[in-house]
CSV table of C-alpha atoms in Angstrom, one decimal:
chain,number,residue,atom,x,y,z
A,1,MET,CA,147.4,127.3,33.7
A,2,SER,CA,145.5,130.2,32.3
A,3,HIS,CA,147.7,132.8,30.6
A,4,ILE,CA,145.8,136.0,31.2
A,5,ALA,CA,147.4,139.2,32.6
A,6,ILE,CA,145.5,142.1,34.1
A,7,VAL,CA,147.0,145.3,33.0
A,8,PRO,CA,146.7,148.3,35.4
A,9,THR,CA,144.3,150.9,34.1
A,10,SER,CA,143.4,154.3,35.4
A,11,GLN,CA,139.7,155.3,35.6
A,12,SER,CA,138.7,158.8,36.0
A,13,ARG,CA,135.0,158.1,36.9
A,14,HIS,CA,134.3,157.7,40.6
A,15,ASP,CA,131.3,155.3,40.0
A,16,GLY,CA,133.0,153.1,37.4
A,17,LYS,CA,135.8,150.7,36.9
A,18,ALA,CA,138.1,149.8,34.0
A,19,VAL,CA,140.1,146.6,33.6
A,20,THR,CA,142.4,145.5,30.7
A,21,LEU,CA,143.0,141.8,30.1
A,22,GLN,CA,146.1,140.7,28.2
A,23,PHE,CA,145.9,137.3,26.5
A,24,SER,CA,149.1,135.4,25.7
A,25,ASP,CA,148.0,133.3,22.7
A,26,ASN,CA,147.2,135.4,19.6
A,27,THR,CA,146.0,132.3,17.7
A,28,LEU,CA,143.2,131.7,20.2
A,29,LEU,CA,142.2,135.3,20.6
A,30,PRO,CA,140.1,135.5,17.3
A,31,LEU,CA,138.1,132.5,18.6
A,32,LEU,CA,137.4,134.4,21.9
A,33,LEU,CA,136.3,137.5,20.0
A,34,GLY,CA,134.1,135.7,17.4
A,35,ASP,CA,133.6,136.7,13.8
A,36,HIS,CA,133.5,140.5,13.6
A,37,ASP,CA,133.8,140.6,17.4
A,38,ARG,CA,130.3,139.2,17.8
A,39,HIS,CA,131.1,137.6,21.1
A,40,LEU,CA,132.3,140.9,22.5
A,41,VAL,CA,129.2,142.6,21.2
A,42,ARG,CA,127.0,140.0,22.9
A,43,LEU,CA,128.8,140.4,26.2
A,44,GLU,CA,128.4,144.2,26.0
A,45,GLN,CA,124.7,143.9,25.4
A,46,ALA,CA,124.1,141.3,28.1
A,47,LEU,CA,126.3,142.7,30.9
A,48,GLY,CA,126.0,146.5,30.2
A,49,VAL,CA,129.8,147.2,29.8
A,50,ARG,CA,132.0,148.7,27.1
A,51,LEU,CA,134.5,146.3,25.5
A,52,SER,CA,137.3,147.1,23.1
A,53,CYS,CA,140.1,145.1,21.7
A,54,ARG,CA,143.5,146.3,20.6
A,55,GLY,CA,146.2,143.8,19.7
A,56,ASN,CA,146.1,141.0,22.3
A,57,ARG,CA,144.4,143.2,24.9
A,58,VAL,CA,140.7,143.5,25.7
A,59,ALA,CA,139.6,146.6,27.8
A,60,ILE,CA,136.4,146.5,29.9
A,61,ALA,CA,134.8,149.6,31.3
A,62,GLY,CA,131.6,150.3,33.2
A,63,GLU,CA,129.9,149.8,36.6
A,64,ALA,CA,132.3,147.9,38.9
A,65,SER,CA,130.0,144.8,39.4
A,66,ARG,CA,129.3,144.6,35.6
A,67,VAL,CA,133.0,144.8,34.8
A,68,ASP,CA,133.7,142.0,37.2
A,69,ALA,CA,131.0,139.9,35.6
A,70,ALA,CA,132.5,140.6,32.1
A,71,GLN,CA,136.0,139.7,33.3
A,72,THR,CA,134.7,136.4,34.8
A,73,ALA,CA,132.9,135.6,31.5
A,74,LEU,CA,136.0,136.3,29.3
A,75,GLU,CA,138.3,134.4,31.6
A,76,GLY,CA,136.0,131.4,31.6
A,77,LEU,CA,135.7,131.4,27.8
A,78,TRP,CA,139.5,131.7,27.5
A,79,ARG,CA,140.0,128.7,29.8
A,80,ARG,CA,137.7,126.7,27.5
A,81,LEU,CA,139.8,127.6,24.5
A,82,GLU,CA,143.1,126.7,26.3
A,83,ARG,CA,141.6,123.2,27.0
A,84,GLY,CA,140.9,122.8,23.3
A,85,GLU,CA,137.1,123.2,23.6
A,86,SER,CA,135.0,125.3,21.3
A,87,VAL,CA,133.5,128.7,22.0
A,88,GLY,CA,130.3,129.6,20.1
A,89,ARG,CA,127.1,131.4,20.8
A,90,PRO,CA,125.8,128.8,23.3
A,91,GLU,CA,129.1,128.9,25.3
A,92,VAL,CA,129.0,132.7,25.4
A,93,GLU,CA,125.4,132.7,26.6
A,94,ALA,CA,126.4,130.2,29.3
A,95,ALA,CA,129.4,132.3,30.4
A,96,ILE,CA,127.0,135.3,30.7
A,97,ARG,CA,124.6,133.3,32.9
A,98,PHE,CA,127.4,132.0,35.2
A,99,ALA,CA,129.1,135.4,35.4
A,100,ASP,CA,126.0,137.5,36.1
A,101,THR,CA,125.4,136.6,39.7
A,102,GLU,CA,123.3,139.7,40.3
A,103,SER,CA,120.6,138.4,37.9
A,104,ASP,CA,120.9,134.8,39.3
A,105,PRO,CA,121.7,134.6,43.0
A,106,ARG,CA,122.0,130.8,42.7
A,107,LEU,CA,125.5,131.4,41.4
A,108,PRO,CA,128.4,131.0,41.7
A,109,LEU,CA,128.7,127.3,42.5
A,110,PRO,CA,131.8,125.9,44.2
A,111,ASP,CA,132.1,122.8,41.9
A,112,MET,CA,130.6,122.8,38.4
A,113,PRO,CA,129.2,119.4,37.6
A,114,ALA,CA,129.6,117.7,34.2
A,115,ILE,CA,128.2,114.5,32.6
A,116,ARG,CA,130.9,112.6,30.8
A,117,THR,CA,129.9,110.4,27.9
A,118,ARG,CA,132.2,108.8,25.3
A,119,ARG,CA,131.2,111.7,23.0
A,120,GLY,CA,132.6,114.1,25.5
A,121,ALA,CA,131.6,116.1,28.6
A,122,VAL,CA,128.2,117.8,28.8
A,123,GLY,CA,128.5,120.8,31.0
A,124,ALA,CA,125.9,123.0,32.8
A,125,ARG,CA,124.9,126.2,31.1
A,126,SER,CA,122.8,127.7,33.9
A,127,GLY,CA,122.5,127.6,37.7
A,128,GLY,CA,119.4,125.4,37.4
A,129,GLN,CA,121.2,123.0,35.1
A,130,ALA,CA,124.1,122.7,37.5
A,131,ALA,CA,121.7,121.9,40.4
A,132,TYR,CA,119.9,119.4,38.2
A,133,MET,CA,123.1,117.6,37.1
A,134,ASP,CA,124.2,117.4,40.7
A,135,ALA,CA,120.8,115.9,41.7
A,136,LEU,CA,121.0,113.4,38.8
A,137,SER,CA,124.3,112.1,40.2
A,138,ARG,CA,123.2,111.9,43.8
A,139,HIS,CA,119.6,110.8,43.9
A,140,GLU,CA,117.7,107.7,42.8
A,141,MET,CA,114.6,109.7,41.8
A,142,VAL,CA,114.7,113.2,40.3
A,143,PHE,CA,111.9,115.5,39.2
A,144,GLY,CA,112.9,118.2,36.7
A,145,VAL,CA,110.1,120.8,36.3
A,146,GLY,CA,110.2,124.0,34.2
A,147,PRO,CA,109.7,125.7,30.8
A,148,ALA,CA,110.8,124.5,27.4
A,149,GLY,CA,114.4,124.9,26.4
A,150,THR,CA,116.0,124.4,29.9
A,151,GLY,CA,117.6,121.0,29.1
A,152,LYS,CA,115.5,118.9,31.4
A,153,THR,CA,115.2,115.9,29.0
A,154,TYR,CA,118.6,116.4,27.3
A,155,LEU,CA,120.6,116.3,30.5
A,156,ALA,CA,118.6,113.3,31.8
A,157,VAL,CA,119.4,111.3,28.7
A,158,ALA,CA,123.0,112.4,28.9
A,159,GLN,CA,123.2,111.0,32.5
A,160,ALA,CA,121.5,107.8,31.4
A,161,VAL,CA,123.9,107.3,28.5
A,162,ALA,CA,126.9,108.0,30.8
A,163,MET,CA,125.8,105.4,33.4
A,164,LEU,CA,125.0,102.8,30.7
A,165,GLN,CA,128.5,103.3,29.1
A,166,ALA,CA,130.1,103.1,32.5
A,167,GLY,CA,128.2,99.8,33.3
A,168,GLN,CA,126.3,101.3,36.2
A,169,VAL,CA,123.0,100.3,34.7
A,170,ASP,CA,122.1,97.6,32.3
A,171,ARG,CA,119.6,99.5,30.1
A,172,ILE,CA,117.9,102.8,29.5
A,173,VAL,CA,114.1,103.1,29.3
A,174,LEU,CA,112.7,106.3,27.8
A,175,SER,CA,108.9,107.0,27.9
A,176,ARG,CA,106.3,109.6,27.2
A,177,PRO,CA,102.6,109.8,27.4
A,178,ALA,CA,101.3,109.0,23.9
A,179,VAL,CA,98.4,111.4,23.9
A,180,GLU,CA,99.3,115.1,23.6
A,181,ALA,CA,98.0,118.4,22.2
A,182,GLY,CA,94.4,117.1,21.6
A,183,GLU,CA,95.5,114.2,19.3
A,184,ARG,CA,94.6,110.6,19.9
A,185,LEU,CA,96.5,107.7,18.5
A,186,GLY,CA,93.5,106.0,16.9
A,187,PHE,CA,93.0,108.9,14.5
A,188,LEU,CA,96.7,109.0,13.3
A,189,PRO,CA,97.7,106.9,10.2
A,190,GLY,CA,100.0,103.9,10.3
A,191,ASP,CA,100.7,100.9,12.6
A,192,MET,CA,101.4,101.3,16.3
A,193,LYS,CA,105.1,102.1,15.8
A,194,GLU,CA,104.3,104.7,13.2
A,195,LYS,CA,101.7,106.3,15.5
A,196,VAL,CA,104.0,106.4,18.5
A,197,ASP,CA,107.4,107.4,17.1
A,198,PRO,CA,106.5,111.1,16.4
A,199,TYR,CA,105.8,111.5,20.1
A,200,LEU,CA,109.1,109.9,21.1
A,201,ARG,CA,111.3,111.7,18.5
A,202,PRO,CA,112.8,114.2,21.0
A,203,LEU,CA,114.1,111.3,23.0
A,204,TYR,CA,115.7,109.7,19.9
A,205,ASP,CA,117.3,113.1,19.0
A,206,ALA,CA,118.9,113.3,22.4
A,207,LEU,CA,120.2,109.8,22.1
A,208,HIS,CA,121.8,110.5,18.8
A,209,ASP,CA,123.6,113.5,20.3
A,210,MET,CA,125.2,111.3,22.9
A,211,MET,CA,126.3,108.3,20.9
A,212,PRO,CA,126.9,107.3,17.2
A,213,ALA,CA,123.8,106.3,15.2
A,214,ASP,CA,125.0,102.7,14.6
A,215,GLN,CA,125.4,102.3,18.4
A,216,VAL,CA,122.0,103.7,19.1
A,217,MET,CA,120.4,101.3,16.6
A,218,ARG,CA,122.4,98.3,18.0
A,219,ARG,CA,121.4,99.1,21.5
A,220,LEU,CA,117.8,99.6,20.5
A,221,ASN,CA,117.8,96.2,18.7
A,222,ASN,CA,119.3,94.3,21.6
A,223,GLY,CA,117.1,95.9,24.2
A,224,GLU,CA,119.7,98.0,26.0
A,225,ILE,CA,117.8,101.1,25.1
A,226,GLU,CA,114.0,101.0,25.0
A,227,VAL,CA,111.8,103.9,23.9
A,228,ALA,CA,108.1,103.3,24.5
A,229,PRO,CA,104.8,105.1,25.3
A,230,LEU,CA,103.8,105.2,29.0
A,231,ALA,CA,101.0,102.7,28.6
A,232,PHE,CA,103.5,100.0,27.9
A,233,MET,CA,105.0,100.3,31.4
A,234,ARG,CA,102.0,98.8,33.2
A,235,GLY,CA,102.7,95.5,35.0
A,236,ARG,CA,106.5,95.7,34.7
A,237,THR,CA,109.3,95.9,37.2
A,238,LEU,CA,112.3,97.8,35.9
A,239,ALA,CA,115.5,96.7,37.6
A,240,GLN,CA,119.1,97.9,37.0
A,241,ALA,CA,117.8,100.5,34.6
A,242,TYR,CA,117.8,104.3,34.0
A,243,VAL,CA,114.2,105.2,33.4
A,244,ILE,CA,113.1,108.6,32.1
A,245,LEU,CA,109.5,109.8,31.8
A,246,ASP,CA,109.3,112.9,29.6
A,247,GLU,CA,106.3,115.3,29.2
A,248,ALA,CA,105.0,114.0,32.5
A,249,GLN,CA,102.6,116.9,32.9
A,250,ASN,CA,100.3,115.0,30.5
A,251,THR,CA,100.0,112.0,32.7
A,252,THR,CA,97.0,111.4,35.0
A,253,PRO,CA,97.6,110.8,38.8
A,254,VAL,CA,96.8,107.0,38.2
A,255,GLN,CA,99.4,106.8,35.3
A,256,MET,CA,102.0,108.7,37.4
A,257,LYS,CA,101.6,106.4,40.4
A,258,MET,CA,101.8,103.4,38.0
A,259,PHE,CA,105.0,104.7,36.5
A,260,LEU,CA,106.7,105.6,39.8
A,261,THR,CA,106.0,102.1,41.3
A,262,ARG,CA,107.8,100.3,38.4
A,263,MET,CA,111.1,101.1,40.1
A,264,GLY,CA,113.1,98.0,40.9
A,265,GLU,CA,116.5,97.2,42.4
A,266,GLY,CA,119.4,99.4,41.2
A,267,THR,CA,117.1,101.7,39.1
A,268,ARG,CA,117.3,105.5,38.7
A,269,THR,CA,114.2,107.3,37.7
A,270,VAL,CA,113.9,110.8,36.2
A,271,VAL,CA,110.6,112.6,35.6
A,272,THR,CA,110.5,115.8,33.5
A,273,GLY,CA,107.7,118.1,32.6
A,274,ASP,CA,106.3,121.6,32.2
A,275,LEU,CA,103.2,122.5,34.2
A,276,SER,CA,102.4,125.4,31.9
A,277,GLN,CA,101.9,123.1,28.9
A,278,ILE,CA,99.3,120.6,30.1
A,279,ASP,CA,97.4,119.0,27.2
A,280,LEU,CA,95.0,116.9,29.3
A,281,PRO,CA,91.2,117.3,28.8
A,282,ALA,CA,89.6,120.0,30.9
A,283,GLY,CA,88.9,118.9,34.5
A,284,VAL,CA,91.6,116.1,34.4
A,285,ARG,CA,94.3,116.7,37.1
A,286,SER,CA,97.9,116.5,36.0
A,287,GLY,CA,99.8,113.5,37.4
A,288,LEU,CA,103.0,115.5,37.6
A,289,LYS,CA,101.3,118.2,39.7
A,290,ASP,CA,99.8,115.6,42.0
A,291,ALA,CA,103.1,113.8,42.4
A,292,LEU,CA,105.0,117.0,43.3
A,293,GLU,CA,102.4,117.9,45.9
A,294,THR,CA,102.5,114.3,47.3
A,295,LEU,CA,106.3,113.5,47.1
A,296,GLU,CA,108.2,116.7,47.5
A,297,GLY,CA,110.3,116.4,50.6
A,298,VAL,CA,110.3,112.6,50.7
A,299,ALA,CA,113.9,111.3,51.4
A,300,GLY,CA,115.7,110.1,48.3
A,301,ILE,CA,113.6,112.3,45.9
A,302,ALA,CA,115.0,115.5,44.5
A,303,VAL,CA,112.9,118.2,42.9
A,304,ILE,CA,114.6,120.8,40.7
A,305,ARG,CA,112.6,123.7,39.4
A,306,PHE,CA,113.8,125.6,36.3
A,307,ASP,CA,112.8,129.1,35.3
A,308,LYS,CA,113.3,131.5,32.5
A,309,ARG,CA,116.9,132.1,33.6
A,310,ASP,CA,117.7,128.5,32.7
A,311,VAL,CA,116.4,128.6,29.1
A,312,VAL,CA,119.4,127.7,26.9
A,313,ARG,CA,117.8,127.9,23.5
A,314,HIS,CA,117.7,131.2,21.5
A,315,PRO,CA,117.6,134.2,23.9
A,316,LEU,CA,114.2,135.1,22.5
A,317,VAL,CA,112.8,131.9,24.0
A,318,ALA,CA,113.5,133.2,27.5
A,319,ARG,CA,111.6,136.4,26.7
A,320,ILE,CA,108.7,134.4,25.3
A,321,VAL,CA,108.5,132.3,28.4
A,322,GLU,CA,108.6,135.4,30.5
A,323,ALA,CA,105.8,137.1,28.5
A,324,TYR,CA,103.6,134.0,29.0
A,325,GLU,CA,104.4,133.9,32.7
A,326,GLN,CA,103.5,137.6,33.1
A,327,ARG,CA,100.2,137.1,31.3
A,328,ALA,CA,99.4,134.0,33.4
A,329,ALA,CA,100.2,136.1,36.6
A,330,ALA,CA,98.0,138.9,35.4
A,331,ALA,CA,95.1,136.5,34.7
A,332,GLY,CA,95.5,135.0,38.1
A,333,ASP,CA,95.3,138.4,39.8
A,334,LYS,CA,92.2,139.2,37.8
A,335,ARG,CA,90.5,136.0,38.9
A,336,ARG,CA,91.3,136.7,42.5
A,337,GLU,CA,89.9,140.2,42.3
A,338,THR,CA,86.7,138.8,40.7
A,339,ARG,CA,86.3,136.2,43.5
A,340,ARG,CA,86.8,138.9,46.1
A,341,ALA,CA,84.3,141.1,44.5
A,342,HIS,CA,81.7,138.3,44.3
A,343,GLY,CA,82.4,137.2,47.9
A,344,ALA,CA,81.8,140.7,49.2
A,345,ALA,CA,78.5,141.3,47.3
A,346,PRO,CA,76.1,139.4,49.6
A,347,ALA,CA,77.3,141.4,52.6
A,348,THR,CA,76.0,144.6,51.0
A,349,GLN,CA,72.5,143.3,50.3
A,350,GLN,CA,69.6,143.9,52.7
A,351,PRO,CA,67.8,140.8,54.0
A,352,VAL,CA,64.4,140.2,52.5
A,353,GLU,CA,61.7,139.0,54.9
A,354,LEU,CA,59.6,136.3,53.3
A,355,GLY,CA,55.9,137.2,53.0
A,356,ALA,CA,56.5,140.9,53.4
A,357,GLY,CA,53.8,143.1,51.9
A,358,LYS,CA,51.0,140.6,52.2
């Protein structure tokens, strides 16, 4: 039970609202506020309210809807602390996203999904993540598409580890295209493993977050976890497995079809990628784009599209993503205007009669 009391507060402004929350546990309150009240400062900046703390009370003032959002965020963070969970910058940012329903109409959600591994529960930090986690639990094939920093790969690996530890699948297969950013394996030093491992490092990093290092190595050695480039998937049938294809925007349509048709009995498949970061040679169509156009709407397949609201890295990353999206949109508008201008030009020209003047 959450021990938070709402203290009646008078508010003289007709267009505003004020609420005072009284917290029962003074030992947890410093964790809620953060060092030098930095959590309160971040809530003020993000939600446009005024927050002040005196004793075990936090006063919130501002526009009514903003005050309600700040109250929801503070109450959610307090419940985490009462459950013995940590509250840091990532948790504060997540609380802001879930409380700010004006900025994200996908929220609130009736039941917040969580992925439970032996290292603990992995919770959603945005509306897109919540929808993605729900899709991972319900569908045999899921496409997660969107910008960097939205947790597409991390959450897919978390779900894979949870199902492996629960005995729902026999193994995990993680794969990526081995050619990215203009580099080809033949020009890189080392043997095949040394050439391939740097491309697969993000998948290893996610695994180490979900289980102890010795367990990761043991499962890699006995084949329960396999990390391999996409080319190694050809000719195989993957049964009773959780299969993840990361960076799928860098596959060709032929490679994508090959991968998707590896699916055997009892297998879950997740495909993740960012269509704004295609590293294929000019003129080569992305297999991810082709698959989405072909398969979206097919029964049993879920497609979750992330956007800048779902970026859970540093807040600056979301603004960087937005800046690139705005530039891409402006470039698209300019191209359309150019095509319209060129298309209209022939209509203004006078026909020329062949042989005229002779």
